[in-house]
mmCIF file of C-alpha atoms in Angstrom:
data_model
loop_
_atom_site.group_PDB
_atom_site.id
_atom_site.type_symbol
_atom_site.label_atom_id
_atom_site.label_comp_id
_atom_site.label_asym_id
_atom_site.label_seq_id
_atom_site.Cartn_x
_atom_site.Cartn_y
_atom_site.Cartn_z
ATOM 1 C CA LEU A 1 0.000 0.000 0.000
ATOM 2 C CA ILE A 2 2.757 2.418 0.916
ATOM 3 C CA SER A 3 4.946 1.563 -2.059
ATOM 4 C CA TYR A 4 2.325 1.216 -4.802
ATOM 5 C CA GLY A 5 -0.787 3.019 -3.571
ATOM 6 C CA PHE A 6 -3.003 -0.072 -3.460
ATOM 7 C CA TYR A 7 -2.854 -3.826 -2.856
ATOM 8 C CA GLU A 8 -4.170 -6.145 -5.554
ATOM 9 C CA SER A 9 -5.872 -3.380 -7.503
ATOM 10 C CA GLU A 10 -6.909 -6.001 -10.077
ATOM 11 C CA VAL A 11 -9.245 -7.426 -7.420
ATOM 12 C CA PHE A 12 -10.946 -4.101 -6.868
ATOM 13 C CA GLU A 13 -11.214 -3.460 -10.609
ATOM 14 C CA ALA A 14 -12.999 -6.805 -11.032
ATOM 15 C CA LEU A 15 -15.374 -6.025 -8.160
ATOM 16 C CA ASN A 16 -16.048 -2.556 -9.470
ATOM 17 C CA ALA A 17 -16.731 -3.772 -13.009
ATOM 18 C CA HIS A 18 -19.683 -5.904 -11.852
ATOM 19 C CA LEU A 19 -20.962 -3.933 -8.866
ATOM 20 C CA GLY A 20 -22.959 -1.220 -10.606
ATOM 21 C CA GLU A 21 -23.981 2.068 -9.050
ATOM 22 C CA GLU A 22 -26.366 0.604 -6.462
ATOM 23 C CA GLY A 23 -25.168 -2.963 -6.061
ATOM 24 C CA VAL A 24 -24.338 -4.939 -2.922
ATOM 25 C CA LEU A 25 -20.803 -6.050 -2.080
ATOM 26 C CA TRP A 26 -20.109 -8.797 0.416
ATOM 27 C CA ASP A 27 -16.426 -8.621 1.321
ATOM 28 C CA ILE A 28 -15.931 -12.004 2.991
ATOM 29 C CA GLY A 29 -12.582 -12.045 4.750
ATOM 30 C CA SER A 30 -12.293 -8.277 4.663
ATOM 31 C CA ASN A 31 -9.021 -7.950 6.612
ATOM 32 C CA MET A 32 -8.558 -4.191 7.176
ATOM 33 C CA GLY A 33 -11.386 -3.302 4.798
ATOM 34 C CA LEU A 34 -9.314 -2.076 1.849
ATOM 35 C CA HIS A 35 -11.736 -3.256 -0.831
ATOM 36 C CA ALA A 36 -14.865 -2.692 1.242
ATOM 37 C CA VAL A 37 -14.028 0.908 2.124
ATOM 38 C CA THR A 38 -12.752 1.699 -1.381
ATOM 39 C CA ALA A 39 -15.943 0.365 -2.961
ATOM 40 C CA LYS A 40 -18.105 2.556 -0.752
ATOM 41 C CA LEU A 41 -15.852 5.555 -1.324
ATOM 42 C CA LYS A 42 -15.941 5.156 -5.115
ATOM 43 C CA ARG A 43 -19.628 4.214 -5.334
ATOM 44 C CA PRO A 44 -21.514 5.920 -2.474
ATOM 45 C CA LEU A 45 -24.864 4.316 -3.342
ATOM 46 C CA VAL A 46 -23.675 0.707 -3.029
ATOM 47 C CA THR A 47 -24.314 -1.361 0.077
ATOM 48 C CA VAL A 48 -21.168 -2.891 1.563
ATOM 49 C CA VAL A 49 -20.972 -5.677 4.140
ATOM 50 C CA ALA A 50 -17.517 -6.536 5.473
ATOM 51 C CA PHE A 51 -17.257 -9.979 7.103
ATOM 52 C CA GLU A 52 -14.256 -10.189 9.413
ATOM 53 C CA PRO A 53 -14.098 -12.487 12.468
ATOM 54 C CA VAL A 54 -10.790 -11.150 13.864
ATOM 55 C CA GLN A 55 -11.527 -8.394 16.388
ATOM 56 C CA ALA A 56 -8.307 -6.452 15.754
ATOM 57 C CA LEU A 57 -9.083 -6.312 12.057
ATOM 58 C CA ARG A 58 -12.689 -5.246 12.616
ATOM 59 C CA SER A 59 -11.338 -2.323 14.614
ATOM 60 C CA ARG A 60 -9.154 -1.376 11.645
ATOM 61 C CA ILE A 61 -12.133 -1.560 9.297
ATOM 62 C CA GLU A 62 -14.080 0.747 11.592
ATOM 63 C CA ALA A 63 -11.162 3.174 11.782
ATOM 64 C CA ASN A 64 -10.589 3.138 8.020
ATOM 65 C CA ALA A 65 -14.277 3.674 7.307
ATOM 66 C CA ALA A 66 -14.333 6.605 9.746
ATOM 67 C CA LEU A 67 -11.210 8.157 8.199
ATOM 68 C CA ASN A 68 -12.852 8.001 4.784
ATOM 69 C CA GLU A 69 -16.245 9.107 6.136
ATOM 70 C CA VAL A 70 -18.168 6.139 4.729
ATOM 71 C CA GLN A 71 -20.781 3.886 6.284
ATOM 72 C CA ILE A 72 -20.444 0.126 5.846
ATOM 73 C CA SER A 73 -21.826 -2.841 7.778
ATOM 74 C CA ILE A 74 -19.256 -4.944 9.629
ATOM 75 C CA ALA A 75 -20.127 -8.534 10.550
ATOM 76 C CA LYS A 76 -18.098 -10.433 13.132
ATOM 77 C CA GLU A 77 -19.463 -13.868 12.263
ATOM 78 C CA PRO A 78 -17.526 -15.978 9.747
ATOM 79 C CA LEU A 79 -19.543 -17.624 6.994
ATOM 80 C CA SER A 80 -19.549 -21.366 6.405
ATOM 81 C CA ASN A 81 -21.817 -24.218 5.274
ATOM 82 C CA VAL A 82 -23.208 -24.784 8.786
ATOM 83 C CA SER A 83 -24.465 -22.508 11.530
ATOM 84 C CA GLY A 84 -23.048 -23.017 14.986
ATOM 85 C CA VAL A 85 -19.960 -22.670 17.132
ATOM 86 C CA THR A 86 -16.590 -23.724 15.740
ATOM 87 C CA ASN A 87 -12.963 -22.630 16.058
ATOM 88 C CA LEU A 88 -11.223 -19.830 14.220
ATOM 89 C CA TYR A 89 -7.489 -20.538 14.066
ATOM 90 C CA ILE A 90 -5.146 -17.562 14.357
ATOM 91 C CA PRO A 91 -1.362 -17.869 13.897
ATOM 92 C CA GLU A 92 0.903 -16.029 16.292
ATOM 93 C CA GLY A 93 3.013 -14.291 13.657
ATOM 94 C CA ASN A 94 0.420 -13.133 11.113
ATOM 95 C CA PRO A 95 -3.072 -12.808 12.600
ATOM 96 C CA SER A 96 -4.125 -10.289 9.989
ATOM 97 C CA GLY A 97 -3.442 -12.467 6.987
ATOM 98 C CA LEU A 98 -3.952 -16.158 7.697
ATOM 99 C CA ALA A 99 -6.724 -16.614 10.265
ATOM 100 C CA SER A 100 -9.092 -19.321 9.046
ATOM 101 C CA LEU A 101 -11.713 -21.868 10.027
ATOM 102 C CA LYS A 102 -9.797 -24.477 8.059
ATOM 103 C CA THR A 103 -6.048 -24.975 8.358
ATOM 104 C CA PRO A 104 -3.557 -27.839 8.509
ATOM 105 C CA TYR A 105 -1.983 -26.051 11.487
ATOM 106 C CA ALA A 106 -4.956 -26.349 13.832
ATOM 107 C CA ASP A 107 -2.828 -28.064 16.466
ATOM 108 C CA LYS A 108 -0.296 -25.200 16.475
ATOM 109 C CA TRP A 109 -2.369 -22.035 16.078
ATOM 110 C CA LYS A 110 -4.532 -20.309 18.672
ATOM 111 C CA ALA A 111 -8.138 -21.552 18.567
ATOM 112 C CA VAL A 112 -10.850 -18.950 19.196
ATOM 113 C CA PRO A 113 -14.504 -20.106 19.414
ATOM 114 C CA VAL A 114 -16.735 -18.274 16.932
ATOM 115 C CA GLU A 115 -20.363 -18.477 15.847
ATOM 116 C CA CYS A 116 -20.560 -19.419 12.165
ATOM 117 C CA LEU A 117 -23.495 -18.522 9.944
ATOM 118 C CA ARG A 118 -24.730 -19.600 6.534
ATOM 119 C CA ALA A 119 -25.077 -16.911 3.883
ATOM 120 C CA ASP A 120 -28.504 -18.134 2.783
ATOM 121 C CA GLU A 121 -29.834 -17.757 6.340
ATOM 122 C CA LEU A 122 -28.647 -14.147 6.494
ATOM 123 C CA ILE A 123 -30.341 -13.410 3.183
ATOM 124 C CA ARG A 124 -33.534 -15.297 3.988
ATOM 125 C CA ASN A 125 -33.829 -13.557 7.376
ATOM 126 C CA ARG A 126 -33.106 -10.175 5.744
ATOM 127 C CA VAL A 127 -30.115 -9.493 7.934
ATOM 128 C CA TYR A 128 -28.236 -8.305 4.838
ATOM 129 C CA PRO A 129 -29.410 -7.901 1.245
ATOM 130 C CA PRO A 130 -28.250 -10.553 -1.232
ATOM 131 C CA PRO A 131 -24.929 -9.670 -2.832
ATOM 132 C CA THR A 132 -24.390 -8.457 -6.365
ATOM 133 C CA VAL A 133 -20.671 -9.197 -6.036
ATOM 134 C CA VAL A 134 -18.745 -11.321 -3.535
ATOM 135 C CA LYS A 135 -15.076 -10.927 -2.694
ATOM 136 C CA LEU A 136 -14.002 -14.180 -1.066
ATOM 137 C CA ASP A 137 -10.687 -14.549 0.767
ATOM 138 C CA VAL A 138 -10.985 -16.961 3.689
ATOM 139 C CA GLU A 139 -7.699 -18.851 3.568
ATOM 140 C CA GLY A 140 -8.819 -22.274 2.438
ATOM 141 C CA ALA A 141 -12.464 -22.268 3.553
ATOM 142 C CA GLU A 142 -13.878 -20.892 0.272
ATOM 143 C CA LEU A 143 -15.803 -24.043 -0.613
ATOM 144 C CA GLU A 144 -17.660 -24.067 2.708
ATOM 145 C CA VAL A 145 -18.632 -20.407 2.301
ATOM 146 C CA LEU A 146 -19.989 -21.001 -1.197
ATOM 147 C CA GLU A 147 -21.934 -24.059 -0.038
ATOM 148 C CA GLY A 148 -23.533 -21.855 2.602
ATOM 149 C CA PHE A 149 -25.128 -19.710 -0.115
ATOM 150 C CA GLY A 150 -27.299 -22.655 -1.139
ATOM 151 C CA SER A 151 -29.655 -21.801 -4.014
ATOM 152 C CA TYR A 152 -28.704 -18.111 -3.843
ATOM 153 C CA LEU A 153 -25.497 -19.015 -5.675
ATOM 154 C CA LEU A 154 -27.719 -19.649 -8.719
ATOM 155 C CA GLU A 155 -29.435 -16.258 -8.623
ATOM 156 C CA PRO A 156 -28.710 -14.095 -11.703
ATOM 157 C CA SER A 157 -28.512 -11.067 -9.405
ATOM 158 C CA LEU A 158 -25.206 -12.474 -8.125
ATOM 159 C CA ARG A 159 -23.040 -11.241 -10.979
ATOM 160 C CA ALA A 160 -19.534 -12.123 -9.878
ATOM 161 C CA VAL A 161 -17.374 -13.832 -7.270
ATOM 162 C CA VAL A 162 -13.757 -12.724 -6.928
ATOM 163 C CA PHE A 163 -11.590 -15.245 -5.127
ATOM 164 C CA GLU A 164 -8.091 -16.629 -4.653
ATOM 165 C CA GLY A 165 -7.087 -20.087 -5.837
ATOM 166 C CA ALA A 166 -4.415 -22.319 -7.295
ATOM 167 C CA PRO A 167 -2.930 -21.481 -10.702
ATOM 168 C CA GLY A 168 -4.728 -22.830 -13.761
ATOM 169 C CA LEU A 169 -8.332 -22.865 -12.502
ATOM 170 C CA GLU A 170 -9.556 -21.138 -15.661
ATOM 171 C CA ASN A 171 -8.711 -24.370 -17.479
ATOM 172 C CA ARG A 172 -11.697 -26.712 -17.159
ATOM 173 C CA SER A 173 -9.439 -29.767 -17.178
ATOM 174 C CA ASN A 174 -7.999 -28.758 -13.789
ATOM 175 C CA ALA A 175 -10.389 -30.175 -11.204
ATOM 176 C CA ASP A 176 -10.941 -27.967 -8.159
ATOM 177 C CA PRO A 177 -13.946 -28.058 -5.783
ATOM 178 C CA VAL A 178 -14.341 -24.264 -5.629
ATOM 179 C CA ALA A 179 -14.060 -23.837 -9.387
ATOM 180 C CA ASP A 180 -16.448 -26.763 -9.952
ATOM 181 C CA VAL A 181 -19.125 -25.294 -7.662
ATOM 182 C CA LEU A 182 -18.911 -21.922 -9.389
ATOM 183 C CA ARG A 183 -19.118 -23.445 -12.867
ATOM 184 C CA GLU A 184 -22.109 -25.552 -11.850
ATOM 185 C CA ALA A 185 -23.786 -22.334 -10.693
ATOM 186 C CA GLY A 186 -23.345 -20.805 -14.154
ATOM 187 C CA PHE A 187 -20.117 -18.838 -13.782
ATOM 188 C CA THR A 188 -17.140 -18.629 -16.117
ATOM 189 C CA LEU A 189 -13.685 -18.231 -14.558
ATOM 190 C CA HIS A 190 -10.995 -15.793 -15.649
ATOM 191 C CA GLN A 191 -7.603 -15.268 -14.042
ATOM 192 C CA LEU A 192 -6.836 -11.685 -13.057
ATOM 193 C CA GLN A 193 -3.526 -10.170 -14.038
ATOM 194 C CA ARG A 194 -1.667 -8.678 -11.113
ATOM 195 C CA LYS A 195 -1.061 -4.925 -11.270
ATOM 196 C CA GLU A 196 1.370 -4.680 -8.364
ATOM 197 C CA PRO A 197 4.328 -6.984 -7.524
ATOM 198 C CA THR A 198 2.322 -9.197 -5.157
ATOM 199 C CA GLU A 199 3.227 -12.595 -6.605
ATOM 200 C CA HIS A 200 2.748 -15.656 -4.396
ATOM 201 C CA LEU A 201 1.577 -19.253 -4.778
ATOM 202 C CA LEU A 202 -2.076 -18.419 -5.437
ATOM 203 C CA GLN A 203 -3.790 -16.431 -8.185
ATOM 204 C CA ASN A 204 -6.803 -14.129 -8.166
ATOM 205 C CA TYR A 205 -9.852 -15.017 -10.269
ATOM 206 C CA VAL A 206 -13.187 -13.532 -11.195
ATOM 207 C CA ALA A 207 -16.105 -15.877 -11.736
ATOM 208 C CA SER A 208 -18.764 -14.025 -13.715
ATOM 209 C CA ARG A 209 -21.947 -14.863 -15.600
#
């Protein structure tokens, strides 16, 4: 952010391209709220919901929203395919980047009990409006979040899902549970080209109708 002015600007550009002037963004795994706050700042009429289960990061979202004088909803509950109490695992060295409900390091990381919710329950109970665009970055638990949308994943009003995954997912011959679920729901996957030098093992994708 300091060196290049933004982090993964290709992600925001993909969100922005499908959001519309009065759409609804669900930023699932919002971290410090970079994309959530920017979306509201650039498009004041959109509705933004930032899902972030880590308390320290929710405080940063609140502070960043206040600094930019925008109003967004901030949800503390992580999304999954079941509702109920489970553990959120937080590593000692990088709590802001790797906290997850699903990790191979569960026996080493700090376990914090959290109340999980399904996305379709939130929509059905009118807690939040159904999303036009979803940004999904939950460190390995993407499939469970998508399963929690149930039939809402098929709704044409959901225009795009931007997510992180292994290289090569745009190729249909590469089997991947997340990519398969999105394709079955009517989405086509495209890899996003990075704008800043943020290379790592995973790639960013947009799944759009």
